[in-house]
PDB file of C-alpha atoms and ligand atoms in Angstrom:
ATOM      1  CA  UNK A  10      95.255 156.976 178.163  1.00 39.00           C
ATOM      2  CA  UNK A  11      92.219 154.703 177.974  1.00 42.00           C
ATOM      3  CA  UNK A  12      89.915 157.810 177.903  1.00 45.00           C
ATOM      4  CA  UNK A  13      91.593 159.198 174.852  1.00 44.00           C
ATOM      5  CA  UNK A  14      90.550 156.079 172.948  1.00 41.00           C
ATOM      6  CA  UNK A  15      86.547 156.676 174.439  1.00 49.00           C
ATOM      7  CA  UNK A  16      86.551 160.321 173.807  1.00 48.00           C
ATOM      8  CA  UNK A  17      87.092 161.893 170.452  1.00 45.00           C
ATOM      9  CA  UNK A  18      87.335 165.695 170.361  1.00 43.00           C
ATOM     10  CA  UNK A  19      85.973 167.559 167.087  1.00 43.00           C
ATOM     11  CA  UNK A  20      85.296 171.201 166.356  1.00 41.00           C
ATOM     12  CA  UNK A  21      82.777 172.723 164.247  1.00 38.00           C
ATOM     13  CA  UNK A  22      83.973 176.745 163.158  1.00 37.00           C
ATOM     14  CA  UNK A  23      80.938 178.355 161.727  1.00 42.00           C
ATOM     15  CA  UNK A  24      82.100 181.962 160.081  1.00 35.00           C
ATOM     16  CA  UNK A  25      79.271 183.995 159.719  1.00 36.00           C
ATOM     17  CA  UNK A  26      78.300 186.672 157.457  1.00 39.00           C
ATOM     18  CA  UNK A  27      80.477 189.078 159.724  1.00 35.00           C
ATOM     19  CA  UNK A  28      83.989 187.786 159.178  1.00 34.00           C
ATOM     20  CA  UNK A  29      84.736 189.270 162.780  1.00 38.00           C
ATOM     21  CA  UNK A  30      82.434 186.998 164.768  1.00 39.00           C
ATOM     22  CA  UNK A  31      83.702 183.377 164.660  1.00 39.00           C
ATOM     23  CA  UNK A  32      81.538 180.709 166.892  1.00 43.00           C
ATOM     24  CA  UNK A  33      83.238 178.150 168.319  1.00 55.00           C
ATOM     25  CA  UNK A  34      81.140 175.308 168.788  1.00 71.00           C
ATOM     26  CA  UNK A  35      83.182 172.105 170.512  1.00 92.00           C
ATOM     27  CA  UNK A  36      81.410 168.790 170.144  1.00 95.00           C
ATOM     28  CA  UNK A  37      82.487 165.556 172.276  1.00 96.00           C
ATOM     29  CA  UNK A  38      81.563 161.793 171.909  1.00 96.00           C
ATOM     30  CA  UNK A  39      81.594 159.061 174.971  1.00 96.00           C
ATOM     31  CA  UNK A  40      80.878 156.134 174.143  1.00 96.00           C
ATOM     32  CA  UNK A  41      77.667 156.048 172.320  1.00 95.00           C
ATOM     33  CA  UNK A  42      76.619 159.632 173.230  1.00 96.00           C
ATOM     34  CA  UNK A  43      77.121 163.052 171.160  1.00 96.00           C
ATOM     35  CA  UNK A  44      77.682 165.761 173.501  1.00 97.00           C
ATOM     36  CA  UNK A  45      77.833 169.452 173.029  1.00 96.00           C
ATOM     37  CA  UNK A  46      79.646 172.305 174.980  1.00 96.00           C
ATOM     38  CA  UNK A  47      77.451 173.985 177.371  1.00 95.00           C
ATOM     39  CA  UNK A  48      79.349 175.881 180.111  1.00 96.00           C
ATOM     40  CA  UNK A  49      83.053 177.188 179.498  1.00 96.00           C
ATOM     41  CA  UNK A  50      85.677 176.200 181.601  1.00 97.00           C
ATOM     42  CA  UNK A  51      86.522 180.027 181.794  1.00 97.00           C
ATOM     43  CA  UNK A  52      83.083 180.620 182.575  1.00 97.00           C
ATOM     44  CA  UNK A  53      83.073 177.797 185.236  1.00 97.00           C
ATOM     45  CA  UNK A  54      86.713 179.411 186.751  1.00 97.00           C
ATOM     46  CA  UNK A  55      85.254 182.478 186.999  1.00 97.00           C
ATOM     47  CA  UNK A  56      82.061 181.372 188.433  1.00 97.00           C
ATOM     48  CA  UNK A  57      84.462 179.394 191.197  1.00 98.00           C
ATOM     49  CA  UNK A  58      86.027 182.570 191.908  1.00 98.00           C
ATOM     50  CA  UNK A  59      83.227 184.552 192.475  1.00 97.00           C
ATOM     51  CA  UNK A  60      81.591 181.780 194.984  1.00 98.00           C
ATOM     52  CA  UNK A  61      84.689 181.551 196.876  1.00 98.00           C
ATOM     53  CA  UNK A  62      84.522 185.558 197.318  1.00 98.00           C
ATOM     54  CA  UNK A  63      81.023 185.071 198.864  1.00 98.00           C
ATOM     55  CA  UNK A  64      82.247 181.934 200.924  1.00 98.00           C
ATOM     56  CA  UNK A  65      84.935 184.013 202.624  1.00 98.00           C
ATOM     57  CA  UNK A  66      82.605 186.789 203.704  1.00 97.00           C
ATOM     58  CA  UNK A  67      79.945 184.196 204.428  1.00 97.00           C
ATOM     59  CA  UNK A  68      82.289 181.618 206.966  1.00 98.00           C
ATOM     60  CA  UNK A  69      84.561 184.023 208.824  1.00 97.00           C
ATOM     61  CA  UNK A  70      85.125 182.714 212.474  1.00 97.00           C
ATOM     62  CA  UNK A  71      83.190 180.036 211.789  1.00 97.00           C
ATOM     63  CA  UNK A  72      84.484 176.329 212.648  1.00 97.00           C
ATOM     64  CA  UNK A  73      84.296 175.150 208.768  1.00 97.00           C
ATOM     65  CA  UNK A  74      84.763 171.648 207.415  1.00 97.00           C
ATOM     66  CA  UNK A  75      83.725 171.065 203.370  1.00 97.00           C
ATOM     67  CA  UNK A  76      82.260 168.060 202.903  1.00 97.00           C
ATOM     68  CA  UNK A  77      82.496 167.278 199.382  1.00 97.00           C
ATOM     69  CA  UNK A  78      80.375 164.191 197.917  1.00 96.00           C
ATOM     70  CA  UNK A  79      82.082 161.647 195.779  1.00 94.00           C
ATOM     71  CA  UNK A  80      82.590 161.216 193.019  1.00 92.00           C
ATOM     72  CA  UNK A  81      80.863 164.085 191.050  1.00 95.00           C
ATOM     73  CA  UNK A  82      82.433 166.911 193.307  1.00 98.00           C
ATOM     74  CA  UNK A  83      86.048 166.276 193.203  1.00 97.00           C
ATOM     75  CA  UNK A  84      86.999 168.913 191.327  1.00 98.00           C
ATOM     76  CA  UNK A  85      84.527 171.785 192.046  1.00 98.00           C
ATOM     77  CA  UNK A  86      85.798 170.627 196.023  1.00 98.00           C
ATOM     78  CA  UNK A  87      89.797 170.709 194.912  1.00 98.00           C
ATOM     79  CA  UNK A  88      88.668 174.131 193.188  1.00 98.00           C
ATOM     80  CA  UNK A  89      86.761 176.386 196.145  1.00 98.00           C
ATOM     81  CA  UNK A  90      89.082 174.547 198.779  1.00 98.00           C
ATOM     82  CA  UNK A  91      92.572 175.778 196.785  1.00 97.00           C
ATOM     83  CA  UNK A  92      90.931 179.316 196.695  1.00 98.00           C
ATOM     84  CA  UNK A  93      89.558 179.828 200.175  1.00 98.00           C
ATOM     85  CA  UNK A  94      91.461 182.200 202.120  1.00 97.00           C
ATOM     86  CA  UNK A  95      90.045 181.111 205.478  1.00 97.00           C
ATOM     87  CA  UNK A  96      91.227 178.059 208.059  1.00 97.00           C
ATOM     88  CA  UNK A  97      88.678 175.058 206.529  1.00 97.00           C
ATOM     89  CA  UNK A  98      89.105 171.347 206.589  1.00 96.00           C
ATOM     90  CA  UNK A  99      88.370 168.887 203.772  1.00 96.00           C
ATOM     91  CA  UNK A 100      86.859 165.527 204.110  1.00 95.00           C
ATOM     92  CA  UNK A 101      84.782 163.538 201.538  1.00 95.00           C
ATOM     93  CA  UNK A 102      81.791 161.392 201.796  1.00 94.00           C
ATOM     94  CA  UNK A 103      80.277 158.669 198.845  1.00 92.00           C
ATOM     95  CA  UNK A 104      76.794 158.345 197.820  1.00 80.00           C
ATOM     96  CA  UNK A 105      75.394 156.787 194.441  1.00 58.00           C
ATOM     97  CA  UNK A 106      72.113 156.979 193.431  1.00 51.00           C
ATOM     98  CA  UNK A 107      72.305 157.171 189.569  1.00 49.00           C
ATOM     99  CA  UNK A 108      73.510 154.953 186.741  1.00 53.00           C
ATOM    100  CA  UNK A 109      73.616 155.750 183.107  1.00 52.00           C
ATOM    101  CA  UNK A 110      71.420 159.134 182.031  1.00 55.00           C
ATOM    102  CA  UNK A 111      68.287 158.991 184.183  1.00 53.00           C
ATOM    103  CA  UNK A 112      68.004 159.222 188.049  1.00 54.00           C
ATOM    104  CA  UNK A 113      67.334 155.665 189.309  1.00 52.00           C
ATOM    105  CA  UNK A 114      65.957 157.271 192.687  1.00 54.00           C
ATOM    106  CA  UNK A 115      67.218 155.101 194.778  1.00 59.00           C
ATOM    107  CA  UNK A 116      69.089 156.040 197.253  1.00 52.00           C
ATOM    108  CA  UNK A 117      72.833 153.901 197.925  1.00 66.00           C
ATOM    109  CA  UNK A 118      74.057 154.223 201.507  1.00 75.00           C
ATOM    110  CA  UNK A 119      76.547 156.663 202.445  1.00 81.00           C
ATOM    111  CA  UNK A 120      80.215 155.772 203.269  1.00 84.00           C
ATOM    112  CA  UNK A 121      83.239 157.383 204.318  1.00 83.00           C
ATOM    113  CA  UNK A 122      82.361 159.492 207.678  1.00 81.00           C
ATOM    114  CA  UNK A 123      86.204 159.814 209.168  1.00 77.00           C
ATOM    115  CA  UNK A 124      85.634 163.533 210.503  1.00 78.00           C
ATOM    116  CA  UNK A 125      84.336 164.431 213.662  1.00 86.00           C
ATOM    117  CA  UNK A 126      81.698 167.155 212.776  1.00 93.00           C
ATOM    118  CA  UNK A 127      80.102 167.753 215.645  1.00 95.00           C
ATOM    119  CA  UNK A 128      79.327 171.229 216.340  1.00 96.00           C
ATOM    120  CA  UNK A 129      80.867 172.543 213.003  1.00 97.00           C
ATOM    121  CA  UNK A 130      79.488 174.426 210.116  1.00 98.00           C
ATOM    122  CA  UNK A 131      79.329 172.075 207.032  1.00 98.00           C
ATOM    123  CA  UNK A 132      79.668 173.291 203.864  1.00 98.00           C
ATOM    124  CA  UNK A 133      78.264 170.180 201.686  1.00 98.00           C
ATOM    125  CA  UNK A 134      79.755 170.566 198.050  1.00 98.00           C
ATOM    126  CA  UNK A 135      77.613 169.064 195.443  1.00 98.00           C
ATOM    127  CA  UNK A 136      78.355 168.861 191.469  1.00 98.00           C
ATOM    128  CA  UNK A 137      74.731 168.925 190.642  1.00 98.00           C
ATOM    129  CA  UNK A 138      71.827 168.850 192.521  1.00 98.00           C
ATOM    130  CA  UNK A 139      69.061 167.412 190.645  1.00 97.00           C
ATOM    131  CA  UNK A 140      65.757 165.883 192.189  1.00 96.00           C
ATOM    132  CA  UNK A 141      67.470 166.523 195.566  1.00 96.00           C
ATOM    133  CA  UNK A 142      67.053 163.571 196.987  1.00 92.00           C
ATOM    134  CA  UNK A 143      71.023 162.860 197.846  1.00 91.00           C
ATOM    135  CA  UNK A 144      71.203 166.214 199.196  1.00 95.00           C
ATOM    136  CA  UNK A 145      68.150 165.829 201.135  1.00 95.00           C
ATOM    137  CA  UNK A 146      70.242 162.450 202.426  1.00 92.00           C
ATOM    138  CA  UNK A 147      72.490 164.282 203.404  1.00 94.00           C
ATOM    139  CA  UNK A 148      71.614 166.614 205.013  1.00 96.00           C
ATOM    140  CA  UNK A 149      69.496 164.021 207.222  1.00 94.00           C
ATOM    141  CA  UNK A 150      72.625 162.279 208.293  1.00 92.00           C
ATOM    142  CA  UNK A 151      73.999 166.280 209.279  1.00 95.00           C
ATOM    143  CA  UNK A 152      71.541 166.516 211.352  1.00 95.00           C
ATOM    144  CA  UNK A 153      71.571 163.344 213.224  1.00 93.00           C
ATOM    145  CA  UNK A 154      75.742 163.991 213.255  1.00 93.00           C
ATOM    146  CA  UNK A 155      74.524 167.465 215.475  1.00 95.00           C
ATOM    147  CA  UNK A 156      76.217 169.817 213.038  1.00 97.00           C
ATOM    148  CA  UNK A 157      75.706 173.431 214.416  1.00 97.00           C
ATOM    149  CA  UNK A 158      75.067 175.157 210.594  1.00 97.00           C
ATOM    150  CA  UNK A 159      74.913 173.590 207.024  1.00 98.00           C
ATOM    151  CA  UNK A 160      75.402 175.473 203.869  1.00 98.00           C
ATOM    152  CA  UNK A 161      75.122 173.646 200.485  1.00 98.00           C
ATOM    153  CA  UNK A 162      77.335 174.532 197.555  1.00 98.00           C
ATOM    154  CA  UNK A 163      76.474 173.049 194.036  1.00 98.00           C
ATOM    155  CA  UNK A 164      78.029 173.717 190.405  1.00 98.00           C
ATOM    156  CA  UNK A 165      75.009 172.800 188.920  1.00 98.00           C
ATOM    157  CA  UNK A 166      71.261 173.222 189.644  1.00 97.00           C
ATOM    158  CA  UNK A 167      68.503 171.845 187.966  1.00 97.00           C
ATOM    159  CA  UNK A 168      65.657 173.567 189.107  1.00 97.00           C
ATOM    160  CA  UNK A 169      63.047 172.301 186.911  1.00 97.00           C
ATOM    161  CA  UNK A 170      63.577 168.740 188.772  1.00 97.00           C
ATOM    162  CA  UNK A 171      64.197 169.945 192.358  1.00 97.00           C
ATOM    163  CA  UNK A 172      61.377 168.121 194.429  1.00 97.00           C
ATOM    164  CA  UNK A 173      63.206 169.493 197.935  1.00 97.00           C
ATOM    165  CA  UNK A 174      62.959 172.818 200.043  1.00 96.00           C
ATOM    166  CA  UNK A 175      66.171 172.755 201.478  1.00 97.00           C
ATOM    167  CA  UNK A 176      67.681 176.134 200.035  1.00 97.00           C
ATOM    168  CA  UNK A 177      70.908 176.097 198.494  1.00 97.00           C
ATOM    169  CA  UNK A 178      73.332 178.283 199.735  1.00 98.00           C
ATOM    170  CA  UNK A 179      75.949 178.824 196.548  1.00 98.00           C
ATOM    171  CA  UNK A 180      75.108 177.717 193.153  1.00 98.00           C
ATOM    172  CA  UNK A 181      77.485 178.225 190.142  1.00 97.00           C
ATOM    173  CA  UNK A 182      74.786 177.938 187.017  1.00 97.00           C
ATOM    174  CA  UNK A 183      71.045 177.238 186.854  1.00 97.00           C
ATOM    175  CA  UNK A 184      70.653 174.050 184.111  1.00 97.00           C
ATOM    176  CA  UNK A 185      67.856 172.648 182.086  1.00 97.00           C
ATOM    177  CA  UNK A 186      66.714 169.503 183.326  1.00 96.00           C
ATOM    178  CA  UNK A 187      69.066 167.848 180.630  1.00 96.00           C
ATOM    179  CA  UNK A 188      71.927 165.339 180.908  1.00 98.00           C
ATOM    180  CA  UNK A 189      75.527 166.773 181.275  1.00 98.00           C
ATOM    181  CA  UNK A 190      78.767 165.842 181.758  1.00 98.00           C
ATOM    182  CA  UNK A 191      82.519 167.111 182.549  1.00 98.00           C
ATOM    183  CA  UNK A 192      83.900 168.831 185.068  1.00 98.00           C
ATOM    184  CA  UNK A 193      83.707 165.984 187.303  1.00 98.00           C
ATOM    185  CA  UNK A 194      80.382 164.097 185.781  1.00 98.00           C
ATOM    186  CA  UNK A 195      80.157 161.338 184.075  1.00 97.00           C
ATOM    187  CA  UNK A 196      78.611 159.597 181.252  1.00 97.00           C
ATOM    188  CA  UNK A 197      79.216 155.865 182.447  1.00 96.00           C
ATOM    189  CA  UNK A 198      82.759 156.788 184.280  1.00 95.00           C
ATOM    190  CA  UNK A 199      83.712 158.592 181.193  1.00 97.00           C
ATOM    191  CA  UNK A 200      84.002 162.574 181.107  1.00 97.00           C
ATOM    192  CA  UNK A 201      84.772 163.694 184.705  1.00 97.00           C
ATOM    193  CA  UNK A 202      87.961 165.138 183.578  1.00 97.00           C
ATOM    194  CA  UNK A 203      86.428 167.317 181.232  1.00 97.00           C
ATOM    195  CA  UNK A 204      87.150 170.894 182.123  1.00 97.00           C
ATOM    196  CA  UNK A 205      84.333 172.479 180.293  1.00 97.00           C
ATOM    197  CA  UNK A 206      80.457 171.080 180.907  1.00 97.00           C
ATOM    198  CA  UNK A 207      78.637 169.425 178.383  1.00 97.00           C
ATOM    199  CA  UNK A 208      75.338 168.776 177.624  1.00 97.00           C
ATOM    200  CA  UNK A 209      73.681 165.812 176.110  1.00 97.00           C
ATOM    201  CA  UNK A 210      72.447 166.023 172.229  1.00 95.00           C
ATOM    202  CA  UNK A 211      69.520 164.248 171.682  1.00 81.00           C
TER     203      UNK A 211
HETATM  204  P1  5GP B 318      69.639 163.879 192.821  1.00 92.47           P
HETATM  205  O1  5GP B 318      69.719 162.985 194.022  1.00 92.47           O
HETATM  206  O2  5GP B 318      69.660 165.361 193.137  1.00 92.47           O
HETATM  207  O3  5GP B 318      68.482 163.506 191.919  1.00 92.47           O
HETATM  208  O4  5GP B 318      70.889 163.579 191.931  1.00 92.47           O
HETATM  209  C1  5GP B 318      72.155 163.907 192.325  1.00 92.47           C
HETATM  210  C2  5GP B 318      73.178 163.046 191.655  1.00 92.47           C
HETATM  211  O5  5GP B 318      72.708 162.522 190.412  1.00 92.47           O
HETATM  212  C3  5GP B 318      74.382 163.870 191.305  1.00 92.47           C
HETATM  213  O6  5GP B 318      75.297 163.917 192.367  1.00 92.47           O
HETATM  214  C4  5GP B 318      74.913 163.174 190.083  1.00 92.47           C
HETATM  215  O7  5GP B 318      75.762 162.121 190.462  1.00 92.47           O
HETATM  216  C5  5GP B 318      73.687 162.601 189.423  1.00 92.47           C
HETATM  217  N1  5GP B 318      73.184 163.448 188.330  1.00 92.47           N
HETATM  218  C6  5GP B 318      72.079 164.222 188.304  1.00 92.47           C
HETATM  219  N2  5GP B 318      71.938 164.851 187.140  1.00 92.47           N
HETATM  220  C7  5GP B 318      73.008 164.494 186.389  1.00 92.47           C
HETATM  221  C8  5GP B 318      73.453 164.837 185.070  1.00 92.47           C
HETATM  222  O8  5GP B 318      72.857 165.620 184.316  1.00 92.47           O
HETATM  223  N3  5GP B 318      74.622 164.282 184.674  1.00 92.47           N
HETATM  224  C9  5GP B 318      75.331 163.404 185.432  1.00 92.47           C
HETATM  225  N4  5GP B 318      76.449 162.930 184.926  1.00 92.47           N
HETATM  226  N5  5GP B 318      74.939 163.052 186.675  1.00 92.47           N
HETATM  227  C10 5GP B 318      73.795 163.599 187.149  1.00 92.47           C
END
């Protein structure tokens, strides 16, 4: 409910000169923020569906545990893991390193290790990687937890801010190095339940 009364929900129809071709462009506002409609949810489903094909080509026999990070992955997470067709576990970790719509840098500690990991593959499941510094966090602590394999999987990707070499294993779109929300990101705890991404309109 309380979202409903932060969120308003407007579209614009634009019909061009060709009566057959009708844009759809969907607008959001969050608080004080005007965002616009960036990545479909059907193209975001689809884009799930063909990553989880790869993922159960890529992990067969393999000893698999996701590890999705909270709070921006909860959804792409609940999505791949419903759609796997192979034996994996679940288990989620925390991390904040960002507040409001630029990257603070700073790096929060990590919480919630409850799975024993040793010796599995880990499948870390981002919602965007960004500078890379979390994931490069991460994958840190992985190492020092003696996984035997890591693979990263992120919805988003923004290369143009990517400072890391770690190579990503699955990534469901390529981004400009703008600020976005939905599909489990937020604008100030607002937006996560978005099911479409949006990006910021400056
Ligand atoms: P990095 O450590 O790669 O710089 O940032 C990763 C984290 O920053 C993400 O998990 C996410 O929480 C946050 N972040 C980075 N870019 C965006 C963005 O465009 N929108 C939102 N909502 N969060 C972002």
């Amino acid at each position: 409910m309380l979202i409903r009364t932060k969120i308003s929900y407007y579209f614009h129809i634009f019909a061009p000169a060709y009566s057959s071709i009708v844009t759809h462009m969907k607008e959001i506002r969050i608080l004080d923020k005007n965002f616009r409609e960036f990545i479909t949810e059907k193209a975001i489903q689809e884009r799930v569906d063909e990553i989880v094909r790869q993922m159960n080509t890529d992990l067969v026999g393999k000893d698999v545990v996701f590890l999705g990070i909270l709070n921006g992955a909860f959804l792409f997470a609940a999505d791949l893991f419903r759609r796997i067709e192979l034996q994996v576990r679940i288990s989620f970790v925390k991390l904040a390193s960002y507040e409001g719509t630029s990257s603070s840098g700073t790096i929060k500690e990590l919480i919630g290790w409850n799975e024993d990991i040793r010796n599995k593959t880990i499948v870390v499941i981002e919602d965007i990687v960004d500078t890379g510094n979390t994931l490069e966090r991460i994958v840190d602590e992985l190492i020092i937890r003696k996984v035997s394999e890591v693979k990263i999987a992120t919805m988003l990707y923004k290369p143009q801010a990517y400072t890391k070499s770690i190579p990503l294993d699955y990534i469901g779109f390529e981004i400009p190095n703008d600020f976005v929300v939905g599909y489990g990101l937020d604008y100030d705890g607002y937006g996560r339940n978005l099911p479409s991404v949006y990006t910021l309109i400056h």
